[in-house]
């Protein structure tokens, strides 16, 4: 009987608030976009070199976007949703 009351009293408590989850989804979207930008540039024939693999998008923009996404994820985890801005 005591366990049932304890479960009813606790209810559904989430670890993060809605604000945290919004930032997490933004971070996941940035990471996914970075990996999408990183893909491609290969060659169908293994004997032919394709210099497109070393373009600016795949070397600079995509990894930067992935790192920004990981930074947003860290911020989302450390964000305190109950903090009042008074």
PDB file of N, CA, C and O in Angstrom:
ATOM      1  N   UNK A   1       0.820  -1.198   0.000  1.00  0.00           N
ATOM      2  CA  UNK A   1       0.000   0.000   0.000  1.00  0.00           C
ATOM      3  C   UNK A   1       0.864   1.263   0.000  1.00  0.00           C
ATOM      4  O   UNK A   1       0.550   2.224  -0.666  1.00  0.00           O
ATOM      5  N   UNK A   2       1.970   1.263   0.709  1.00  0.00           N
ATOM      6  CA  UNK A   2       2.841   2.429   0.775  1.00  0.00           C
ATOM      7  C   UNK A   2       3.479   2.748  -0.560  1.00  0.00           C
ATOM      8  O   UNK A   2       3.669   3.905  -0.912  1.00  0.00           O
ATOM      9  N   UNK A   3       3.804   1.720  -1.322  1.00  0.00           N
ATOM     10  CA  UNK A   3       4.427   1.927  -2.626  1.00  0.00           C
ATOM     11  C   UNK A   3       3.442   2.570  -3.601  1.00  0.00           C
ATOM     12  O   UNK A   3       3.819   3.424  -4.415  1.00  0.00           O
ATOM     13  N   UNK A   4       2.184   2.200  -3.525  1.00  0.00           N
ATOM     14  CA  UNK A   4       1.168   2.762  -4.412  1.00  0.00           C
ATOM     15  C   UNK A   4       0.995   4.255  -4.149  1.00  0.00           C
ATOM     16  O   UNK A   4       0.900   5.053  -5.079  1.00  0.00           O
ATOM     17  N   UNK A   5       0.975   4.642  -2.873  1.00  0.00           N
ATOM     18  CA  UNK A   5       0.841   6.063  -2.534  1.00  0.00           C
ATOM     19  C   UNK A   5       2.051   6.855  -3.008  1.00  0.00           C
ATOM     20  O   UNK A   5       1.929   7.980  -3.472  1.00  0.00           O
ATOM     21  N   UNK A   6       3.224   6.235  -2.889  1.00  0.00           N
ATOM     22  CA  UNK A   6       4.439   6.921  -3.313  1.00  0.00           C
ATOM     23  C   UNK A   6       4.436   7.145  -4.818  1.00  0.00           C
ATOM     24  O   UNK A   6       4.833   8.196  -5.308  1.00  0.00           O
ATOM     25  N   UNK A   7       3.968   6.176  -5.584  1.00  0.00           N
ATOM     26  CA  UNK A   7       3.892   6.328  -7.041  1.00  0.00           C
ATOM     27  C   UNK A   7       2.875   7.385  -7.436  1.00  0.00           C
ATOM     28  O   UNK A   7       3.093   8.155  -8.364  1.00  0.00           O
ATOM     29  N   UNK A   8       1.750   7.426  -6.734  1.00  0.00           N
ATOM     30  CA  UNK A   8       0.732   8.434  -7.041  1.00  0.00           C
ATOM     31  C   UNK A   8       1.219   9.828  -6.681  1.00  0.00           C
ATOM     32  O   UNK A   8       0.922  10.793  -7.367  1.00  0.00           O
ATOM     33  N   UNK A   9       1.960   9.954  -5.595  1.00  0.00           N
ATOM     34  CA  UNK A   9       2.439  11.259  -5.157  1.00  0.00           C
ATOM     35  C   UNK A   9       3.521  11.793  -6.098  1.00  0.00           C
ATOM     36  O   UNK A   9       3.603  12.989  -6.341  1.00  0.00           O
ATOM     37  N   UNK A  10       4.344  10.896  -6.625  1.00  0.00           N
ATOM     38  CA  UNK A  10       5.436  11.357  -7.481  1.00  0.00           C
ATOM     39  C   UNK A  10       4.928  11.803  -8.845  1.00  0.00           C
ATOM     40  O   UNK A  10       5.446  12.731  -9.435  1.00  0.00           O
ATOM     41  N   UNK A  11       3.911  11.152  -9.372  1.00  0.00           N
ATOM     42  CA  UNK A  11       3.367  11.515 -10.680  1.00  0.00           C
ATOM     43  C   UNK A  11       4.410  11.311 -11.767  1.00  0.00           C
ATOM     44  O   UNK A  11       5.291  10.486 -11.666  1.00  0.00           O
ATOM     45  N   UNK A  12       4.288  12.066 -12.824  1.00  0.00           N
ATOM     46  CA  UNK A  12       5.274  11.971 -13.901  1.00  0.00           C
ATOM     47  C   UNK A  12       6.173  13.198 -13.828  1.00  0.00           C
ATOM     48  O   UNK A  12       5.794  14.295 -14.212  1.00  0.00           O
ATOM     49  N   UNK A  13       7.348  12.991 -13.302  1.00  0.00           N
ATOM     50  CA  UNK A  13       8.328  14.064 -13.157  1.00  0.00           C
ATOM     51  C   UNK A  13       9.380  13.895 -14.253  1.00  0.00           C
ATOM     52  O   UNK A  13      10.012  12.850 -14.351  1.00  0.00           O
ATOM     53  N   UNK A  14       9.537  14.915 -15.079  1.00  0.00           N
ATOM     54  CA  UNK A  14      10.529  14.882 -16.138  1.00  0.00           C
ATOM     55  C   UNK A  14      11.837  15.469 -15.626  1.00  0.00           C
ATOM     56  O   UNK A  14      11.848  16.388 -14.808  1.00  0.00           O
ATOM     57  N   UNK A  15      12.933  14.955 -16.136  1.00  0.00           N
ATOM     58  CA  UNK A  15      14.241  15.438 -15.718  1.00  0.00           C
ATOM     59  C   UNK A  15      14.480  16.845 -16.252  1.00  0.00           C
ATOM     60  O   UNK A  15      14.990  17.709 -15.550  1.00  0.00           O
ATOM     61  N   UNK A  16      14.097  17.084 -17.493  1.00  0.00           N
ATOM     62  CA  UNK A  16      14.305  18.384 -18.129  1.00  0.00           C
ATOM     63  C   UNK A  16      12.961  19.075 -18.346  1.00  0.00           C
ATOM     64  O   UNK A  16      11.924  18.439 -18.438  1.00  0.00           O
ATOM     65  N   UNK A  17      13.025  20.391 -18.485  1.00  0.00           N
ATOM     66  CA  UNK A  17      11.832  21.164 -18.791  1.00  0.00           C
ATOM     67  C   UNK A  17      11.635  21.303 -20.297  1.00  0.00           C
ATOM     68  O   UNK A  17      12.440  20.838 -21.100  1.00  0.00           O
ATOM     69  N   UNK A  18      10.550  21.947 -20.666  1.00  0.00           N
ATOM     70  CA  UNK A  18      10.228  22.113 -22.083  1.00  0.00           C
ATOM     71  C   UNK A  18      11.299  22.931 -22.799  1.00  0.00           C
ATOM     72  O   UNK A  18      11.635  22.665 -23.953  1.00  0.00           O
ATOM     73  N   UNK A  19      11.865  23.907 -22.108  1.00  0.00           N
ATOM     74  CA  UNK A  19      12.913  24.740 -22.698  1.00  0.00           C
ATOM     75  C   UNK A  19      14.149  23.897 -23.035  1.00  0.00           C
ATOM     76  O   UNK A  19      14.771  24.080 -24.081  1.00  0.00           O
ATOM     77  N   UNK A  20      14.498  22.959 -22.148  1.00  0.00           N
ATOM     78  CA  UNK A  20      15.634  22.074 -22.394  1.00  0.00           C
ATOM     79  C   UNK A  20      15.409  21.229 -23.643  1.00  0.00           C
ATOM     80  O   UNK A  20      16.311  21.066 -24.465  1.00  0.00           O
ATOM     81  N   UNK A  21      14.204  20.672 -23.756  1.00  0.00           N
ATOM     82  CA  UNK A  21      13.912  19.813 -24.895  1.00  0.00           C
ATOM     83  C   UNK A  21      13.924  20.586 -26.212  1.00  0.00           C
ATOM     84  O   UNK A  21      14.351  20.060 -27.238  1.00  0.00           O
ATOM     85  N   UNK A  22      13.498  21.832 -26.197  1.00  0.00           N
ATOM     86  CA  UNK A  22      13.546  22.651 -27.415  1.00  0.00           C
ATOM     87  C   UNK A  22      14.988  22.845 -27.872  1.00  0.00           C
ATOM     88  O   UNK A  22      15.303  22.698 -29.054  1.00  0.00           O
ATOM     89  N   UNK A  23      15.875  23.170 -26.921  1.00  0.00           N
ATOM     90  CA  UNK A  23      17.276  23.343 -27.278  1.00  0.00           C
ATOM     91  C   UNK A  23      17.899  22.023 -27.722  1.00  0.00           C
ATOM     92  O   UNK A  23      18.749  21.999 -28.608  1.00  0.00           O
ATOM     93  N   UNK A  24      17.475  20.918 -27.118  1.00  0.00           N
ATOM     94  CA  UNK A  24      18.006  19.612 -27.536  1.00  0.00           C
ATOM     95  C   UNK A  24      17.617  19.287 -28.971  1.00  0.00           C
ATOM     96  O   UNK A  24      18.437  18.790 -29.747  1.00  0.00           O
ATOM     97  N   UNK A  25      16.379  19.562 -29.337  1.00  0.00           N
ATOM     98  CA  UNK A  25      15.944  19.305 -30.709  1.00  0.00           C
ATOM     99  C   UNK A  25      16.670  20.213 -31.701  1.00  0.00           C
ATOM    100  O   UNK A  25      17.014  19.783 -32.806  1.00  0.00           O
ATOM    101  N   UNK A  26      16.925  21.461 -31.315  1.00  0.00           N
ATOM    102  CA  UNK A  26      17.690  22.363 -32.176  1.00  0.00           C
ATOM    103  C   UNK A  26      19.110  21.831 -32.358  1.00  0.00           C
ATOM    104  O   UNK A  26      19.658  21.830 -33.465  1.00  0.00           O
ATOM    105  N   UNK A  27      19.718  21.351 -31.278  1.00  0.00           N
ATOM    106  CA  UNK A  27      21.063  20.785 -31.358  1.00  0.00           C
ATOM    107  C   UNK A  27      21.110  19.538 -32.221  1.00  0.00           C
ATOM    108  O   UNK A  27      22.037  19.366 -33.023  1.00  0.00           O
ATOM    109  N   UNK A  28      20.119  18.666 -32.081  1.00  0.00           N
ATOM    110  CA  UNK A  28      20.064  17.457 -32.907  1.00  0.00           C
ATOM    111  C   UNK A  28      19.908  17.826 -34.377  1.00  0.00           C
ATOM    112  O   UNK A  28      20.529  17.210 -35.255  1.00  0.00           O
ATOM    113  N   UNK A  29      19.101  18.840 -34.661  1.00  0.00           N
ATOM    114  CA  UNK A  29      18.920  19.280 -36.050  1.00  0.00           C
ATOM    115  C   UNK A  29      20.230  19.825 -36.621  1.00  0.00           C
ATOM    116  O   UNK A  29      20.569  19.552 -37.782  1.00  0.00           O
ATOM    117  N   UNK A  30      20.993  20.585 -35.822  1.00  0.00           N
ATOM    118  CA  UNK A  30      22.283  21.115 -36.290  1.00  0.00           C
ATOM    119  C   UNK A  30      23.268  19.981 -36.568  1.00  0.00           C
ATOM    120  O   UNK A  30      23.972  20.000 -37.577  1.00  0.00           O
ATOM    121  N   UNK A  31      23.307  19.003 -35.688  1.00  0.00           N
ATOM    122  CA  UNK A  31      24.218  17.869 -35.879  1.00  0.00           C
ATOM    123  C   UNK A  31      23.832  17.088 -37.127  1.00  0.00           C
ATOM    124  O   UNK A  31      24.687  16.726 -37.948  1.00  0.00           O
ATOM    125  N   UNK A  32      22.543  16.827 -37.294  1.00  0.00           N
ATOM    126  CA  UNK A  32      22.087  16.072 -38.467  1.00  0.00           C
ATOM    127  C   UNK A  32      22.387  16.834 -39.757  1.00  0.00           C
ATOM    128  O   UNK A  32      22.851  16.244 -40.740  1.00  0.00           O
ATOM    129  N   UNK A  33      22.144  18.147 -39.766  1.00  0.00           N
ATOM    130  CA  UNK A  33      22.443  18.951 -40.948  1.00  0.00           C
ATOM    131  C   UNK A  33      23.939  18.938 -41.264  1.00  0.00           C
ATOM    132  O   UNK A  33      24.340  18.857 -42.429  1.00  0.00           O
ATOM    133  N   UNK A  34      24.773  18.988 -40.229  1.00  0.00           N
ATOM    134  CA  UNK A  34      26.217  18.931 -40.438  1.00  0.00           C
ATOM    135  C   UNK A  34      26.652  17.622 -41.077  1.00  0.00           C
ATOM    136  O   UNK A  34      27.468  17.602 -41.989  1.00  0.00           O
ATOM    137  N   UNK A  35      26.081  16.503 -40.612  1.00  0.00           N
ATOM    138  CA  UNK A  35      26.448  15.221 -41.207  1.00  0.00           C
ATOM    139  C   UNK A  35      25.901  15.076 -42.622  1.00  0.00           C
ATOM    140  O   UNK A  35      26.539  14.451 -43.475  1.00  0.00           O
ATOM    141  N   UNK A  36      24.754  15.656 -42.885  1.00  0.00           N
ATOM    142  CA  UNK A  36      24.216  15.632 -44.251  1.00  0.00           C
ATOM    143  C   UNK A  36      25.118  16.435 -45.194  1.00  0.00           C
ATOM    144  O   UNK A  36      25.406  16.001 -46.308  1.00  0.00           O
ATOM    145  N   UNK A  37      25.578  17.602 -44.731  1.00  0.00           N
ATOM    146  CA  UNK A  37      26.482  18.412 -45.550  1.00  0.00           C
ATOM    147  C   UNK A  37      27.832  17.735 -45.754  1.00  0.00           C
ATOM    148  O   UNK A  37      28.512  17.962 -46.750  1.00  0.00           O
ATOM    149  N   UNK A  38      28.236  16.890 -44.821  1.00  0.00           N
ATOM    150  CA  UNK A  38      29.513  16.198 -44.922  1.00  0.00           C
ATOM    151  C   UNK A  38      29.480  15.025 -45.897  1.00  0.00           C
ATOM    152  O   UNK A  38      30.510  14.579 -46.379  1.00  0.00           O
ATOM    153  N   UNK A  39      28.310  14.525 -46.184  1.00  0.00           N
ATOM    154  CA  UNK A  39      28.207  13.321 -47.017  1.00  0.00           C
ATOM    155  C   UNK A  39      28.433  13.640 -48.491  1.00  0.00           C
ATOM    156  O   UNK A  39      28.355  14.781 -48.926  1.00  0.00           O
ATOM    157  N   UNK A  40      28.671  12.598 -49.261  1.00  0.00           N
ATOM    158  CA  UNK A  40      28.848  12.733 -50.707  1.00  0.00           C
ATOM    159  C   UNK A  40      30.277  13.004 -51.093  1.00  0.00           C
ATOM    160  O   UNK A  40      31.196  12.952 -50.282  1.00  0.00           O
ATOM    161  N   UNK A  41      30.479  13.269 -52.366  1.00  0.00           N
ATOM    162  CA  UNK A  41      31.796  13.606 -52.876  1.00  0.00           C
ATOM    163  C   UNK A  41      32.653  12.423 -53.236  1.00  0.00           C
ATOM    164  O   UNK A  41      33.805  12.585 -53.600  1.00  0.00           O
ATOM    165  N   UNK A  42      32.096  11.236 -53.139  1.00  0.00           N
ATOM    166  CA  UNK A  42      32.870  10.050 -53.467  1.00  0.00           C
ATOM    167  C   UNK A  42      32.876   9.797 -54.965  1.00  0.00           C
ATOM    168  O   UNK A  42      32.284  10.512 -55.762  1.00  0.00           O
ATOM    169  N   UNK A  43      33.564   8.763 -55.355  1.00  0.00           N
ATOM    170  CA  UNK A  43      33.659   8.386 -56.752  1.00  0.00           C
ATOM    171  C   UNK A  43      33.119   6.979 -56.925  1.00  0.00           C
ATOM    172  O   UNK A  43      33.312   6.113 -56.066  1.00  0.00           O
ATOM    173  N   UNK A  44      32.434   6.731 -58.032  1.00  0.00           N
ATOM    174  CA  UNK A  44      31.918   5.392 -58.302  1.00  0.00           C
ATOM    175  C   UNK A  44      33.050   4.426 -58.645  1.00  0.00           C
ATOM    176  O   UNK A  44      32.977   3.238 -58.340  1.00  0.00           O
ATOM    177  N   UNK A  45      34.075   4.937 -59.287  1.00  0.00           N
ATOM    178  CA  UNK A  45      35.215   4.115 -59.668  1.00  0.00           C
ATOM    179  C   UNK A  45      36.336   4.323 -58.648  1.00  0.00           C
ATOM    180  O   UNK A  45      36.807   5.449 -58.458  1.00  0.00           O
ATOM    181  N   UNK A  46      36.799   3.269 -57.969  1.00  0.00           N
ATOM    182  CA  UNK A  46      37.845   3.457 -56.950  1.00  0.00           C
ATOM    183  C   UNK A  46      39.196   3.864 -57.522  1.00  0.00           C
ATOM    184  O   UNK A  46      40.068   4.309 -56.777  1.00  0.00           O
ATOM    185  N   UNK A  47      39.385   3.756 -58.818  1.00  0.00           N
ATOM    186  CA  UNK A  47      40.657   4.140 -59.432  1.00  0.00           C
ATOM    187  C   UNK A  47      40.694   5.605 -59.834  1.00  0.00           C
ATOM    188  O   UNK A  47      41.736   6.102 -60.252  1.00  0.00           O
ATOM    189  N   UNK A  48      39.567   6.296 -59.724  1.00  0.00           N
ATOM    190  CA  UNK A  48      39.491   7.708 -60.121  1.00  0.00           C
ATOM    191  C   UNK A  48      39.366   8.555 -58.862  1.00  0.00           C
ATOM    192  O   UNK A  48      38.511   8.320 -58.009  1.00  0.00           O
ATOM    193  N   UNK A  49      40.235   9.562 -58.736  1.00  0.00           N
ATOM    194  CA  UNK A  49      40.197  10.472 -57.593  1.00  0.00           C
ATOM    195  C   UNK A  49      39.249  11.627 -57.889  1.00  0.00           C
ATOM    196  O   UNK A  49      39.292  12.224 -58.954  1.00  0.00           O
ATOM    197  N   UNK A  50      38.405  11.937 -56.925  1.00  0.00           N
ATOM    198  CA  UNK A  50      37.465  13.046 -57.071  1.00  0.00           C
ATOM    199  C   UNK A  50      37.872  14.141 -56.079  1.00  0.00           C
ATOM    200  O   UNK A  50      37.722  13.974 -54.875  1.00  0.00           O
ATOM    201  N   UNK A  51      38.378  15.283 -56.554  1.00  0.00           N
ATOM    202  CA  UNK A  51      38.802  16.349 -55.629  1.00  0.00           C
ATOM    203  C   UNK A  51      37.628  17.044 -54.937  1.00  0.00           C
ATOM    204  O   UNK A  51      37.840  17.851 -54.043  1.00  0.00           O
ATOM    205  N   UNK A  52      36.415  16.711 -55.308  1.00  0.00           N
ATOM    206  CA  UNK A  52      35.225  17.307 -54.700  1.00  0.00           C
ATOM    207  C   UNK A  52      35.114  16.944 -53.210  1.00  0.00           C
ATOM    208  O   UNK A  52      34.422  17.609 -52.453  1.00  0.00           O
ATOM    209  N   UNK A  53      35.802  15.908 -52.788  1.00  0.00           N
ATOM    210  CA  UNK A  53      35.746  15.489 -51.386  1.00  0.00           C
ATOM    211  C   UNK A  53      36.410  16.512 -50.464  1.00  0.00           C
ATOM    212  O   UNK A  53      36.123  16.574 -49.272  1.00  0.00           O
ATOM    213  N   UNK A  54      37.287  17.352 -51.014  1.00  0.00           N
ATOM    214  CA  UNK A  54      38.000  18.339 -50.217  1.00  0.00           C
ATOM    215  C   UNK A  54      37.467  19.755 -50.410  1.00  0.00           C
ATOM    216  O   UNK A  54      38.213  20.715 -50.251  1.00  0.00           O
ATOM    217  N   UNK A  55      36.197  19.906 -50.735  1.00  0.00           N
ATOM    218  CA  UNK A  55      35.689  21.270 -50.933  1.00  0.00           C
ATOM    219  C   UNK A  55      35.407  21.943 -49.590  1.00  0.00           C
ATOM    220  O   UNK A  55      35.437  21.330 -48.522  1.00  0.00           O
ATOM    221  N   UNK A  56      35.141  23.240 -49.635  1.00  0.00           N
ATOM    222  CA  UNK A  56      34.975  24.068 -48.432  1.00  0.00           C
ATOM    223  C   UNK A  56      33.814  23.591 -47.564  1.00  0.00           C
ATOM    224  O   UNK A  56      33.906  23.624 -46.334  1.00  0.00           O
ATOM    225  N   UNK A  57      32.738  23.161 -48.181  1.00  0.00           N
ATOM    226  CA  UNK A  57      31.555  22.731 -47.426  1.00  0.00           C
ATOM    227  C   UNK A  57      31.862  21.529 -46.539  1.00  0.00           C
ATOM    228  O   UNK A  57      31.448  21.479 -45.384  1.00  0.00           O
ATOM    229  N   UNK A  58      32.584  20.553 -47.085  1.00  0.00           N
ATOM    230  CA  UNK A  58      32.856  19.324 -46.329  1.00  0.00           C
ATOM    231  C   UNK A  58      33.995  19.479 -45.326  1.00  0.00           C
ATOM    232  O   UNK A  58      34.060  18.746 -44.350  1.00  0.00           O
ATOM    233  N   UNK A  59      34.894  20.403 -45.554  1.00  0.00           N
ATOM    234  CA  UNK A  59      36.059  20.555 -44.687  1.00  0.00           C
ATOM    235  C   UNK A  59      35.825  21.584 -43.583  1.00  0.00           C
ATOM    236  O   UNK A  59      36.289  21.404 -42.459  1.00  0.00           O
ATOM    237  N   UNK A  60      35.102  22.634 -43.869  1.00  0.00           N
ATOM    238  CA  UNK A  60      34.945  23.728 -42.896  1.00  0.00           C
ATOM    239  C   UNK A  60      33.530  23.847 -42.330  1.00  0.00           C
ATOM    240  O   UNK A  60      33.347  23.870 -41.116  1.00  0.00           O
ATOM    241  N   UNK A  61      32.538  23.969 -43.188  1.00  0.00           N
ATOM    242  CA  UNK A  61      31.184  24.288 -42.734  1.00  0.00           C
ATOM    243  C   UNK A  61      30.546  23.127 -41.969  1.00  0.00           C
ATOM    244  O   UNK A  61      30.011  23.318 -40.875  1.00  0.00           O
ATOM    245  N   UNK A  62      30.593  21.926 -42.524  1.00  0.00           N
ATOM    246  CA  UNK A  62      29.916  20.784 -41.907  1.00  0.00           C
ATOM    247  C   UNK A  62      30.484  20.428 -40.524  1.00  0.00           C
ATOM    248  O   UNK A  62      29.714  20.280 -39.574  1.00  0.00           O
ATOM    249  N   UNK A  63      31.816  20.305 -40.357  1.00  0.00           N
ATOM    250  CA  UNK A  63      32.309  20.011 -39.000  1.00  0.00           C
ATOM    251  C   UNK A  63      32.026  21.124 -37.998  1.00  0.00           C
ATOM    252  O   UNK A  63      31.751  20.862 -36.831  1.00  0.00           O
ATOM    253  N   UNK A  64      32.067  22.380 -38.463  1.00  0.00           N
ATOM    254  CA  UNK A  64      31.736  23.492 -37.576  1.00  0.00           C
ATOM    255  C   UNK A  64      30.288  23.413 -37.125  1.00  0.00           C
ATOM    256  O   UNK A  64      29.980  23.641 -35.945  1.00  0.00           O
ATOM    257  N   UNK A  65      29.402  23.070 -38.032  1.00  0.00           N
ATOM    258  CA  UNK A  65      27.987  22.936 -37.694  1.00  0.00           C
ATOM    259  C   UNK A  65      27.755  21.791 -36.707  1.00  0.00           C
ATOM    260  O   UNK A  65      26.947  21.920 -35.782  1.00  0.00           O
ATOM    261  N   UNK A  66      28.483  20.701 -36.867  1.00  0.00           N
ATOM    262  CA  UNK A  66      28.364  19.583 -35.934  1.00  0.00           C
ATOM    263  C   UNK A  66      28.851  20.001 -34.544  1.00  0.00           C
ATOM    264  O   UNK A  66      28.200  19.711 -33.532  1.00  0.00           O
ATOM    265  N   UNK A  67      29.966  20.704 -34.470  1.00  0.00           N
ATOM    266  CA  UNK A  67      30.470  21.157 -33.172  1.00  0.00           C
ATOM    267  C   UNK A  67      29.531  22.163 -32.514  1.00  0.00           C
ATOM    268  O   UNK A  67      29.346  22.143 -31.294  1.00  0.00           O
ATOM    269  N   UNK A  68      28.932  23.035 -33.300  1.00  0.00           N
ATOM    270  CA  UNK A  68      27.945  23.975 -32.759  1.00  0.00           C
ATOM    271  C   UNK A  68      26.745  23.203 -32.202  1.00  0.00           C
ATOM    272  O   UNK A  68      26.225  23.525 -31.130  1.00  0.00           O
ATOM    273  N   UNK A  69      26.322  22.164 -32.908  1.00  0.00           N
ATOM    274  CA  UNK A  69      25.215  21.336 -32.433  1.00  0.00           C
ATOM    275  C   UNK A  69      25.537  20.656 -31.112  1.00  0.00           C
ATOM    276  O   UNK A  69      24.694  20.590 -30.215  1.00  0.00           O
ATOM    277  N   UNK A  70      26.774  20.147 -30.968  1.00  0.00           N
ATOM    278  CA  UNK A  70      27.174  19.541 -29.699  1.00  0.00           C
ATOM    279  C   UNK A  70      27.222  20.586 -28.582  1.00  0.00           C
ATOM    280  O   UNK A  70      26.869  20.305 -27.440  1.00  0.00           O
ATOM    281  N   UNK A  71      27.647  21.794 -28.909  1.00  0.00           N
ATOM    282  CA  UNK A  71      27.637  22.873 -27.920  1.00  0.00           C
ATOM    283  C   UNK A  71      26.226  23.217 -27.471  1.00  0.00           C
ATOM    284  O   UNK A  71      25.986  23.459 -26.279  1.00  0.00           O
ATOM    285  N   UNK A  72      25.299  23.234 -28.399  1.00  0.00           N
ATOM    286  CA  UNK A  72      23.891  23.488 -28.052  1.00  0.00           C
ATOM    287  C   UNK A  72      23.365  22.365 -27.168  1.00  0.00           C
ATOM    288  O   UNK A  72      22.608  22.613 -26.218  1.00  0.00           O
ATOM    289  N   UNK A  73      23.771  21.132 -27.441  1.00  0.00           N
ATOM    290  CA  UNK A  73      23.336  19.998 -26.613  1.00  0.00           C
ATOM    291  C   UNK A  73      23.849  20.145 -25.179  1.00  0.00           C
ATOM    292  O   UNK A  73      23.110  19.908 -24.226  1.00  0.00           O
ATOM    293  N   UNK A  74      25.096  20.538 -25.026  1.00  0.00           N
ATOM    294  CA  UNK A  74      25.660  20.731 -23.687  1.00  0.00           C
ATOM    295  C   UNK A  74      24.921  21.849 -22.966  1.00  0.00           C
ATOM    296  O   UNK A  74      24.587  21.731 -21.780  1.00  0.00           O
ATOM    297  N   UNK A  75      24.647  22.932 -23.680  1.00  0.00           N
ATOM    298  CA  UNK A  75      23.888  24.038 -23.085  1.00  0.00           C
ATOM    299  C   UNK A  75      22.497  23.575 -22.663  1.00  0.00           C
ATOM    300  O   UNK A  75      22.017  23.943 -21.586  1.00  0.00           O
ATOM    301  N   UNK A  76      21.845  22.762 -23.489  1.00  0.00           N
ATOM    302  CA  UNK A  76      20.495  22.287 -23.176  1.00  0.00           C
ATOM    303  C   UNK A  76      20.497  21.407 -21.936  1.00  0.00           C
ATOM    304  O   UNK A  76      19.556  21.446 -21.138  1.00  0.00           O
ATOM    305  N   UNK A  77      21.541  20.622 -21.752  1.00  0.00           N
ATOM    306  CA  UNK A  77      21.609  19.756 -20.576  1.00  0.00           C
ATOM    307  C   UNK A  77      21.862  20.576 -19.313  1.00  0.00           C
ATOM    308  O   UNK A  77      21.284  20.308 -18.257  1.00  0.00           O
ATOM    309  N   UNK A  78      22.702  21.587 -19.410  1.00  0.00           N
ATOM    310  CA  UNK A  78      23.060  22.380 -18.236  1.00  0.00           C
ATOM    311  C   UNK A  78      22.069  23.493 -17.922  1.00  0.00           C
ATOM    312  O   UNK A  78      22.149  24.093 -16.850  1.00  0.00           O
ATOM    313  N   UNK A  79      21.145  23.771 -18.819  1.00  0.00           N
ATOM    314  CA  UNK A  79      20.171  24.851 -18.623  1.00  0.00           C
ATOM    315  C   UNK A  79      19.220  24.518 -17.481  1.00  0.00           C
ATOM    316  O   UNK A  79      18.693  23.410 -17.398  1.00  0.00           O
ATOM    317  N   UNK A  80      19.016  25.477 -16.602  1.00  0.00           N
ATOM    318  CA  UNK A  80      18.080  25.294 -15.494  1.00  0.00           C
ATOM    319  C   UNK A  80      16.737  25.903 -15.883  1.00  0.00           C
ATOM    320  O   UNK A  80      16.600  27.125 -15.915  1.00  0.00           O
ATOM    321  N   UNK A  81      15.718  25.083 -16.153  1.00  0.00           N
ATOM    322  CA  UNK A  81      14.441  25.631 -16.621  1.00  0.00           C
ATOM    323  C   UNK A  81      13.636  26.314 -15.527  1.00  0.00           C
ATOM    324  O   UNK A  81      12.721  27.079 -15.805  1.00  0.00           O
ATOM    325  N   UNK A  82      13.983  26.077 -14.270  1.00  0.00           N
ATOM    326  CA  UNK A  82      13.222  26.648 -13.155  1.00  0.00           C
ATOM    327  C   UNK A  82      13.779  27.965 -12.666  1.00  0.00           C
ATOM    328  O   UNK A  82      13.268  28.543 -11.724  1.00  0.00           O
ATOM    329  N   UNK A  83      14.840  28.454 -13.293  1.00  0.00           N
ATOM    330  CA  UNK A  83      15.468  29.700 -12.864  1.00  0.00           C
ATOM    331  C   UNK A  83      14.576  30.881 -13.276  1.00  0.00           C
ATOM    332  O   UNK A  83      14.186  31.012 -14.417  1.00  0.00           O
ATOM    333  N   UNK A  84      14.314  31.754 -12.327  1.00  0.00           N
ATOM    334  CA  UNK A  84      13.508  32.950 -12.598  1.00  0.00           C
ATOM    335  C   UNK A  84      14.431  34.103 -12.956  1.00  0.00           C
ATOM    336  O   UNK A  84      15.469  34.301 -12.326  1.00  0.00           O
ATOM    337  N   UNK A  85      14.059  34.876 -13.939  1.00  0.00           N
ATOM    338  CA  UNK A  85      14.849  36.054 -14.347  1.00  0.00           C
ATOM    339  C   UNK A  85      14.255  37.301 -13.735  1.00  0.00           C
ATOM    340  O   UNK A  85      13.721  38.164 -14.390  1.00  0.00           O
ATOM    341  N   UNK A  86      14.390  37.442 -12.412  1.00  0.00           N
ATOM    342  CA  UNK A  86      13.862  38.615 -11.708  1.00  0.00           C
ATOM    343  C   UNK A  86      14.904  39.658 -11.494  1.00  0.00           C
ATOM    344  O   UNK A  86      16.030  39.502 -11.360  1.00  0.00           O
TER     345      UNK A  86
END
